[in-house]
CSV table of C-alpha atoms in Angstrom, one decimal:
chain,number,residue,atom,x,y,z
T,821,MET,CA,87.2,97.5,141.3
T,822,SER,CA,88.0,95.9,137.9
T,823,ASP,CA,91.5,95.0,136.7
T,824,SER,CA,91.3,97.6,134.0
T,825,ALA,CA,90.3,100.3,136.5
T,826,THR,CA,93.4,99.5,138.6
T,827,ASN,CA,95.7,99.3,135.7
T,828,GLY,CA,94.6,101.8,133.1
T,829,GLY,CA,94.5,105.5,132.6
T,830,ALA,CA,91.7,108.0,133.3
T,831,GLY,CA,89.3,106.2,131.1
T,832,ALA,CA,90.1,102.7,132.1
T,833,GLY,CA,87.2,102.3,134.4
T,834,THR,CA,84.8,103.4,131.7
T,835,GLU,CA,85.2,100.6,129.1
T,836,ARG,CA,81.4,100.6,128.6
T,837,SER,CA,80.6,103.8,126.7
T,838,ALA,CA,77.4,105.3,125.4
T,839,SER,CA,78.3,103.9,122.0
T,840,GLY,CA,77.8,100.3,123.0
T,841,PRO,CA,79.1,97.4,125.0
T,842,GLY,CA,82.3,97.0,127.0
T,843,ASP,CA,85.7,96.1,125.6
T,844,GLY,CA,85.5,92.4,126.4
T,845,THR,CA,82.1,92.0,124.8
T,846,ARG,CA,83.2,94.0,121.8
T,847,ALA,CA,86.4,92.0,121.3
T,848,VAL,CA,84.7,88.6,121.4
T,849,ARG,CA,82.0,89.6,118.9
T,850,ALA,CA,83.9,92.1,116.7
T,851,GLY,CA,83.5,91.5,113.0
T,852,LEU,CA,81.3,88.4,113.2
T,853,PRO,CA,78.8,88.0,110.4
T,854,GLU,CA,75.1,87.5,111.1
T,855,PRO,CA,74.5,84.0,112.4
T,856,VAL,CA,73.4,81.4,109.8
T,857,LYS,CA,72.0,78.1,110.9
T,858,HIS,CA,74.6,75.3,110.6
T,859,GLU,CA,77.4,77.7,109.7
T,860,PRO,CA,80.4,78.4,112.0
T,861,THR,CA,80.3,81.5,114.1
T,862,LEU,CA,83.6,82.7,112.5
T,863,PRO,CA,83.8,81.4,108.9
T,864,GLY,CA,87.0,79.7,108.0
T,865,PRO,CA,89.6,81.4,105.8
T,866,VAL,CA,88.7,81.9,102.1
T,867,PHE,CA,91.5,80.7,99.9
T,868,ALA,CA,90.8,82.3,96.5
T,869,ALA,CA,92.9,84.1,93.9
T,870,HIS,CA,89.8,84.7,91.9
T,871,PHE,CA,86.0,84.5,92.2
T,872,HIS,CA,83.2,83.6,89.9
T,873,LEU,CA,82.6,86.7,87.9
T,874,PRO,CA,80.3,86.4,84.9
T,875,GLY,CA,79.3,89.5,83.1
T,876,ASP,CA,80.3,93.0,84.3
T,877,PRO,CA,82.9,93.0,87.1
T,878,THR,CA,80.6,94.3,89.9
T,879,GLY,CA,80.2,93.3,93.5
T,880,PRO,CA,82.6,93.1,96.5
T,881,TYR,CA,84.9,90.2,95.4
T,882,THR,CA,86.5,90.1,92.0
T,883,TYR,CA,90.2,89.3,92.5
T,884,GLY,CA,92.2,88.1,95.4
T,885,ARG,CA,94.6,91.1,95.5
T,886,ASP,CA,91.7,93.5,95.9
T,887,GLU,CA,89.4,92.0,98.4
T,888,ASN,CA,88.8,88.8,100.3
T,889,PRO,CA,85.9,87.8,102.6
T,890,THR,CA,88.2,86.8,105.4
T,891,TRP,CA,89.8,90.3,105.3
T,892,THR,CA,86.4,91.9,105.4
T,893,HIS,CA,85.5,90.2,108.7
T,894,LEU,CA,88.9,91.2,110.2
T,895,GLU,CA,88.7,94.7,108.9
T,896,ARG,CA,85.2,95.1,110.4
T,897,ALA,CA,86.5,93.7,113.7
T,898,ILE,CA,89.4,96.1,113.9
T,899,GLY,CA,87.2,99.0,112.9
T,900,GLU,CA,84.8,98.2,115.7
T,901,LEU,CA,87.6,98.3,118.2
T,902,GLU,CA,89.4,101.4,116.9
T,903,ALA,CA,86.2,103.5,116.5
T,904,PRO,CA,83.3,101.9,118.3
T,905,GLY,CA,79.9,103.2,117.2
T,906,ARG,CA,81.2,105.0,114.1
T,907,SER,CA,80.1,104.1,110.6
T,908,ASP,CA,82.4,106.5,108.8
T,909,VAL,CA,85.7,104.7,109.6
T,910,GLU,CA,87.3,102.4,107.0
T,911,THR,CA,89.9,99.8,108.0
T,912,LEU,CA,92.4,98.1,105.6
T,913,VAL,CA,94.6,95.2,106.5
T,914,PHE,CA,98.1,94.6,105.2
T,915,ALA,CA,100.8,92.0,105.2
T,916,SER,CA,102.8,93.6,108.0
T,917,GLY,CA,103.0,96.7,110.2
T,918,MET,CA,105.6,98.2,107.9
T,919,ALA,CA,103.3,97.6,104.9
T,920,ALA,CA,100.6,99.6,106.7
T,921,ILE,CA,103.0,102.4,107.6
T,922,SER,CA,104.4,102.6,104.1
T,923,SER,CA,100.9,102.7,102.6
T,924,VAL,CA,100.0,105.9,104.5
T,925,LEU,CA,103.3,107.7,104.0
T,926,PHE,CA,103.7,106.9,100.3
T,927,SER,CA,100.1,107.3,99.3
T,928,GLN,CA,99.7,110.7,101.0
T,929,LEU,CA,103.0,112.4,100.2
T,930,ARG,CA,104.5,113.7,96.9
T,931,ALA,CA,107.8,115.2,95.8
T,932,GLY,CA,108.0,118.7,97.4
T,933,ASP,CA,105.9,117.8,100.5
T,934,THR,CA,107.2,117.7,104.0
T,935,ALA,CA,106.6,115.0,106.6
T,936,VAL,CA,107.4,115.2,110.3
T,937,LEU,CA,108.5,111.9,111.9
T,938,PRO,CA,109.6,111.0,115.5
T,939,ASP,CA,113.4,110.6,115.9
T,940,ASP,CA,112.9,108.1,118.7
T,941,GLY,CA,110.3,105.8,117.0
T,942,TYR,CA,110.3,102.3,115.5
T,943,GLN,CA,113.7,101.2,114.3
T,944,ALA,CA,112.7,101.0,110.6
T,945,LEU,CA,111.6,104.6,110.4
T,946,PRO,CA,115.1,105.8,109.4
T,947,LEU,CA,114.8,103.4,106.4
T,948,VAL,CA,111.5,105.0,105.5
T,949,ARG,CA,113.0,108.5,105.9
T,950,ALA,CA,115.8,107.6,103.4
T,951,GLN,CA,113.2,106.4,100.9
T,952,LEU,CA,111.0,109.4,101.3
T,953,GLU,CA,113.9,111.7,100.8
T,954,ALA,CA,115.0,109.8,97.7
T,955,TYR,CA,111.5,110.6,96.3
T,956,GLY,CA,112.0,114.4,96.9
T,957,ILE,CA,110.0,114.6,100.2
T,958,GLU,CA,111.5,116.6,103.0
T,959,VAL,CA,111.6,114.8,106.3
T,960,ARG,CA,111.9,116.6,109.7
T,961,THR,CA,112.2,114.7,113.0
T,962,ALA,CA,111.9,115.5,116.7
T,963,PRO,CA,111.5,113.5,119.9
T,964,THR,CA,108.1,112.2,121.0
T,965,GLY,CA,108.4,113.6,124.5
T,966,GLN,CA,107.3,117.1,125.5
T,967,ASP,CA,105.4,117.4,122.2
T,968,ALA,CA,108.7,118.4,120.5
T,969,GLN,CA,107.3,117.7,117.0
T,970,LEU,CA,105.3,120.9,117.3
T,971,ASP,CA,108.5,122.9,116.8
T,972,VAL,CA,109.1,121.5,113.3
T,973,LEU,CA,105.4,121.3,112.1
T,974,ASP,CA,105.1,124.5,110.0
T,975,GLY,CA,104.6,123.7,106.3
T,976,ALA,CA,104.2,119.9,106.9
T,977,LYS,CA,101.7,117.8,104.9
T,978,LEU,CA,101.8,114.9,107.3
T,979,LEU,CA,102.6,114.4,110.9
T,980,TRP,CA,103.5,110.9,112.1
T,981,ILE,CA,103.1,110.3,115.8
T,982,GLU,CA,104.2,107.2,117.7
T,983,THR,CA,102.9,107.1,121.2
T,984,PRO,CA,104.0,105.5,123.4
T,985,SER,CA,107.2,105.5,121.5
T,986,ASN,CA,109.1,102.2,120.9
T,987,PRO,CA,111.4,101.5,122.7
T,988,GLY,CA,111.7,104.5,124.9
T,989,LEU,CA,108.0,104.7,126.0
T,990,ASP,CA,107.7,108.4,125.8
T,991,VAL,CA,104.1,109.8,125.3
T,992,CYS,CA,103.0,112.9,123.5
T,993,ASP,CA,99.7,114.8,123.8
T,994,VAL,CA,97.8,113.5,120.7
T,995,ARG,CA,95.0,116.0,121.0
T,996,ARG,CA,97.4,119.0,121.2
T,997,LEU,CA,99.5,117.8,118.2
T,998,VAL,CA,96.4,117.0,116.1
T,999,GLY,CA,95.0,120.4,116.8
T,1000,ALA,CA,98.2,122.1,115.8
T,1001,ALA,CA,98.7,120.0,112.7
T,1002,HIS,CA,95.1,120.4,111.4
T,1003,ALA,CA,95.4,124.2,112.0
T,1004,ARG,CA,98.3,124.1,109.6
T,1005,GLY,CA,96.6,121.9,107.1
T,1006,ALA,CA,98.5,118.7,107.9
T,1007,LEU,CA,97.2,115.2,108.2
T,1008,VAL,CA,98.0,113.2,111.3
T,1009,ALA,CA,98.8,109.5,111.6
T,1010,VAL,CA,99.3,107.8,114.9
T,1011,ASP,CA,101.2,104.5,115.3
T,1012,ASN,CA,99.0,102.7,117.8
T,1013,THR,CA,100.9,99.5,118.0
T,1014,LEU,CA,102.0,99.5,121.5
T,1015,ALA,CA,98.8,100.8,123.0
T,1016,THR,CA,96.3,98.6,120.9
T,1017,PRO,CA,92.8,99.9,120.4
T,1018,LEU,CA,91.9,98.9,123.9
T,1019,GLY,CA,94.6,101.2,125.3
T,1020,GLN,CA,94.1,104.2,123.1
T,1021,ARG,CA,91.9,105.2,120.2
T,1022,PRO,CA,93.7,107.8,118.1
T,1023,LEU,CA,90.7,108.5,115.8
T,1024,GLU,CA,88.7,109.6,118.9
T,1025,LEU,CA,91.6,111.9,119.8
T,1026,GLY,CA,91.2,113.6,116.4
T,1027,ALA,CA,93.8,111.7,114.3
T,1028,ASP,CA,93.2,111.1,110.6
T,1029,PHE,CA,94.8,107.6,110.6
T,1030,SER,CA,95.4,105.0,113.3
T,1031,VAL,CA,98.1,102.6,112.1
T,1032,ALA,CA,99.5,99.5,113.8
T,1033,SER,CA,101.4,96.3,113.5
T,1034,GLY,CA,98.9,93.6,114.3
T,1035,THR,CA,101.9,91.3,114.7
T,1036,LYS,CA,102.2,92.5,118.3
T,1037,GLN,CA,99.7,92.6,121.2
T,1038,LEU,CA,96.6,92.8,118.9
T,1039,THR,CA,97.0,89.2,117.9
T,1040,GLY,CA,99.3,88.3,120.8
T,1041,HIS,CA,100.7,84.9,119.9
T,1042,GLY,CA,103.8,85.6,117.9
T,1043,ASP,CA,102.5,83.6,114.9
T,1044,VAL,CA,101.1,86.2,112.6
T,1045,LEU,CA,102.6,89.1,110.6
T,1046,LEU,CA,99.9,91.7,110.0
T,1047,GLY,CA,99.3,95.5,109.8
T,1048,TYR,CA,96.3,97.8,109.4
T,1049,VAL,CA,95.3,101.3,108.7
T,1050,ALA,CA,92.0,102.8,110.0
T,1051,GLY,CA,90.8,106.2,109.0
T,1052,HIS,CA,87.7,108.4,108.5
T,1053,ASN,CA,88.8,110.6,105.6
T,1054,ALA,CA,87.3,108.8,102.6
T,1055,GLY,CA,89.7,110.4,100.1
T,1056,ALA,CA,92.8,109.7,102.1
T,1057,MET,CA,91.7,106.1,102.7
T,1058,ALA,CA,91.0,105.6,99.0
T,1059,ALA,CA,94.6,106.5,98.3
T,1060,VAL,CA,95.7,104.0,100.9
T,1061,ARG,CA,93.6,101.3,99.3
T,1062,ARG,CA,95.0,102.1,95.9
T,1063,TRP,CA,98.5,101.9,97.3
T,1064,ARG,CA,97.8,98.4,98.7
T,1065,LYS,CA,96.5,97.3,95.3
T,1066,ILE,CA,99.5,98.7,93.5
T,1067,VAL,CA,102.2,97.1,95.7
T,1068,GLY,CA,100.2,94.0,96.6
T,1069,ALA,CA,101.0,94.3,100.3
T,1070,ILE,CA,98.1,92.0,101.3
T,1071,PRO,CA,97.8,89.5,104.1
T,1072,GLY,CA,97.2,85.8,103.4
T,1073,PRO,CA,93.7,84.6,104.3
T,1074,MET,CA,95.0,82.2,106.9
T,1075,GLU,CA,96.9,85.0,108.6
T,1076,ALA,CA,93.8,87.2,108.5
T,1077,TRP,CA,91.7,84.4,110.0
T,1078,LEU,CA,94.2,83.7,112.8
T,1079,ALA,CA,94.3,87.4,113.6
T,1080,HIS,CA,90.5,87.6,113.9
T,1081,ARG,CA,90.4,84.5,116.0
T,1082,SER,CA,93.0,86.0,118.3
T,1083,ILE,CA,91.2,89.3,118.8
T,1084,ALA,CA,88.5,87.5,120.7
T,1085,THR,CA,90.9,87.2,123.7
T,1086,LEU,CA,92.4,90.7,123.3
T,1087,GLN,CA,90.7,92.2,126.4
T,1088,LEU,CA,91.6,89.2,128.5
T,1089,ARG,CA,95.2,89.2,127.4
T,1090,VAL,CA,95.7,93.0,127.6
T,1091,ASP,CA,94.2,93.3,131.1
T,1092,ARG,CA,96.4,90.5,132.4
T,1093,GLN,CA,99.6,91.6,130.6
T,1094,ASP,CA,99.2,95.3,131.4
T,1095,ALA,CA,98.5,94.7,135.0
T,1096,THR,CA,101.5,92.4,135.3
T,1097,ALA,CA,103.6,95.0,133.5
T,1098,LEU,CA,102.8,97.5,136.3
T,1099,ARG,CA,103.7,94.9,138.9
T,1100,VAL,CA,107.0,94.3,137.1
T,1101,ALA,CA,107.8,98.0,136.9
T,1102,GLU,CA,107.1,98.4,140.6
T,1103,ALA,CA,109.4,95.6,141.4
T,1104,LEU,CA,112.2,96.8,139.2
T,1105,ARG,CA,112.1,100.3,140.6
T,1106,THR,CA,113.5,98.9,143.9
T,1107,ARG,CA,116.7,97.7,142.2
T,1108,PRO,CA,119.7,100.0,142.5
T,1109,GLU,CA,121.4,98.6,139.4
T,1110,ILE,CA,118.6,99.7,137.2
T,1111,THR,CA,118.4,103.2,135.7
T,1112,GLY,CA,116.1,104.8,133.2
T,1113,LEU,CA,113.1,102.6,134.2
T,1114,ARG,CA,110.1,103.6,132.0
T,1115,TYR,CA,106.5,102.5,132.2
T,1116,PRO,CA,103.7,105.0,131.6
T,1117,GLY,CA,101.6,103.4,134.3
T,1118,LEU,CA,104.0,104.3,137.1
T,1119,PRO,CA,102.7,107.4,138.9
T,1120,ASP,CA,106.2,109.1,138.8
T,1121,ASP,CA,106.9,108.2,135.1
T,1122,PRO,CA,107.5,111.4,133.1
T,1123,SER,CA,104.7,110.3,130.7
T,1124,HIS,CA,102.2,109.3,133.3
T,1125,LYS,CA,100.1,112.5,133.4
T,1126,ILE,CA,99.4,112.8,129.7
T,1127,ALA,CA,99.1,109.0,129.2
T,1128,SER,CA,96.4,109.0,131.9
T,1129,GLN,CA,94.5,111.6,130.0
T,1130,GLN,CA,94.4,109.8,126.7
T,1131,MET,CA,95.0,106.1,127.3
T,1132,GLN,CA,92.7,103.5,128.9
T,1133,ARG,CA,95.5,101.0,129.5
T,1134,TYR,CA,99.3,101.6,129.6
T,1135,GLY,CA,100.6,98.7,127.6
T,1136,CYS,CA,102.7,95.6,128.3
T,1137,VAL,CA,106.2,96.9,127.6
T,1138,VAL,CA,108.6,98.0,130.3
T,1139,SER,CA,112.1,99.4,129.5
T,1140,PHE,CA,115.1,99.9,131.7
T,1141,THR,CA,118.9,100.1,131.5
T,1142,LEU,CA,121.5,97.9,133.2
T,1143,PRO,CA,125.0,99.2,133.9
T,1144,SER,CA,126.7,97.5,130.9
T,1145,ARG,CA,126.3,95.4,127.9
T,1146,ALA,CA,127.8,92.4,129.6
T,1147,ARG,CA,125.5,92.7,132.6
T,1148,ALA,CA,122.5,93.0,130.3
T,1149,ASP,CA,123.6,89.9,128.4
T,1150,ARG,CA,124.1,87.9,131.6
T,1151,PHE,CA,120.7,89.0,132.9
T,1152,LEU,CA,118.9,87.9,129.7
T,1153,GLU,CA,120.7,84.6,129.7
T,1154,ALA,CA,119.7,83.9,133.3
T,1155,LEU,CA,116.0,84.4,132.7
T,1156,ARG,CA,113.9,81.2,132.7
T,1157,LEU,CA,110.4,82.5,132.0
T,1158,VAL,CA,111.4,85.3,129.6
T,1159,GLU,CA,112.4,84.3,126.0
T,1160,GLY,CA,115.2,86.2,124.2
T,1161,ALA,CA,113.4,87.5,121.2
T,1162,THR,CA,112.5,90.7,119.4
T,1163,SER,CA,108.9,92.0,118.9
T,1164,PHE,CA,106.5,92.5,121.8
T,1165,GLY,CA,103.0,91.9,122.9
T,1166,GLY,CA,102.9,88.1,123.0
T,1167,VAL,CA,101.4,85.9,125.7
T,1168,ARG,CA,104.9,84.6,126.5
T,1169,SER,CA,107.2,87.2,127.9
T,1170,THR,CA,110.2,88.3,125.8
T,1171,ALA,CA,113.1,90.6,126.3
T,1172,GLU,CA,116.1,91.8,124.4
T,1173,ARG,CA,119.0,94.2,124.6
T,1174,ARG,CA,117.9,96.7,121.9
T,1175,GLY,CA,121.4,97.9,121.3
T,1176,ARG,CA,122.3,94.7,119.5
T,1177,TRP,CA,120.4,95.9,116.4
T,1178,GLY,CA,122.4,99.2,116.2
T,1179,GLY,CA,119.4,101.3,115.1
T,1180,ASP,CA,118.0,102.7,118.4
T,1181,ALA,CA,119.7,105.6,120.2
T,1182,VAL,CA,119.8,103.7,123.5
T,1183,PRO,CA,122.6,102.7,126.0
T,1184,GLU,CA,124.3,99.3,125.5
T,1185,GLY,CA,122.6,98.0,128.6
T,1186,PHE,CA,119.1,99.0,127.6
T,1187,ILE,CA,116.5,96.3,127.9
T,1188,ARG,CA,113.0,96.2,126.3
T,1189,LEU,CA,110.8,93.8,128.2
T,1190,SER,CA,107.5,92.6,126.9
T,1191,VAL,CA,105.4,91.2,129.7
T,1192,GLY,CA,103.3,88.1,128.8
T,1193,ALA,CA,100.5,86.3,130.5
T,1194,GLU,CA,102.5,84.3,133.0
T,1195,ASP,CA,101.5,84.3,136.6
T,1196,PRO,CA,102.6,87.7,137.9
T,1197,ASP,CA,104.3,86.3,141.0
T,1198,ASP,CA,106.3,83.8,138.9
T,1199,LEU,CA,107.4,86.4,136.4
T,1200,VAL,CA,108.5,89.0,139.0
T,1201,ALA,CA,110.4,86.3,140.9
T,1202,ASP,CA,112.2,85.2,137.8
T,1203,LEU,CA,113.3,88.8,137.0
T,1204,LEU,CA,114.5,89.5,140.5
T,1205,ARG,CA,116.3,86.1,140.7
T,1206,ALA,CA,118.1,86.8,137.4
T,1207,LEU,CA,119.2,90.2,138.6
T,1208,ASP,CA,120.5,88.7,141.9
T,1209,GLU,CA,122.4,85.9,140.1
T,1210,THR,CA,124.1,88.3,137.6
T,1211,ALA,CA,125.1,91.0,140.0
T,1212,ASP,CA,128.6,92.3,139.5
């Protein structure tokens, strides 16, 4: 049995679909140009603010804020992962995940419109809400779990879903929410950051947009800030593209090239990290001092059933709560293989007490742990040793 089959959801053992090759093959070849003799397999980054443009301004590359060949390769790569086998999906890359999020919300909504956001999502969403409301857009919120956003959906122009949610790891039924939203005439955007396209494909579940921070597990090395939007509605994506042009929220060519380079190892990293995350969760569930342990891959996790129906892999993030802020801080300081840092998805494990930021509705002892690519036995031993050494 493959690693993915033991670690992922209902579709994990069926990486190879009728639309083409398996996830590993797709990842290592995604977005590559046709081979040219004596040219590199993946062309280097194109550093250009402008391009030769005699005569009428036609053709794909005119000015560096609009298009860049390095973006083109990366956008094709992400599109091939988000929507394998589909030719109607467009992907646009951005300078960060928040630039991508903002591009969808602010390009699709106008004064008088209503948006539905999760109230347990990414920490910056309250800042987005305040700005939307300043522009005369009504914002309603509800938790991710138990599809609670359905209760506030009537009259909305756009539904924003984050599943699994960050940092609480709740999961909602994307198909159900998409069906309800579309029946009411609303667009649906899914933040796919935590799942990655190898864990979940929102466009295949019916969503209009799949949005993510490529800073996290997609690129996986903690050295690139990047975001992207993928969508199949040509008019809606044209508005997103126009927003990117207006605000100039574009990635640098070096960042785009590094991201594309990193995607080649995505399946290897995801399978290792996600399998280890399950091992970690299973080990932590035996500890009496830990409460609120969440990982969608655990059979008794509240989100496991629906996650298994729509996810191929469960992600690399585990969350749990220690009895106090002091205990959490001692635990984090005692770790040797886990770095104290924010963000998640990197090849080196990181963890943080999320309450230190003040923006998440979590207990003071709440820990978000991002599992890296270390040896699983070493990582589990380090976590258990740190818990033992910091016991009250």
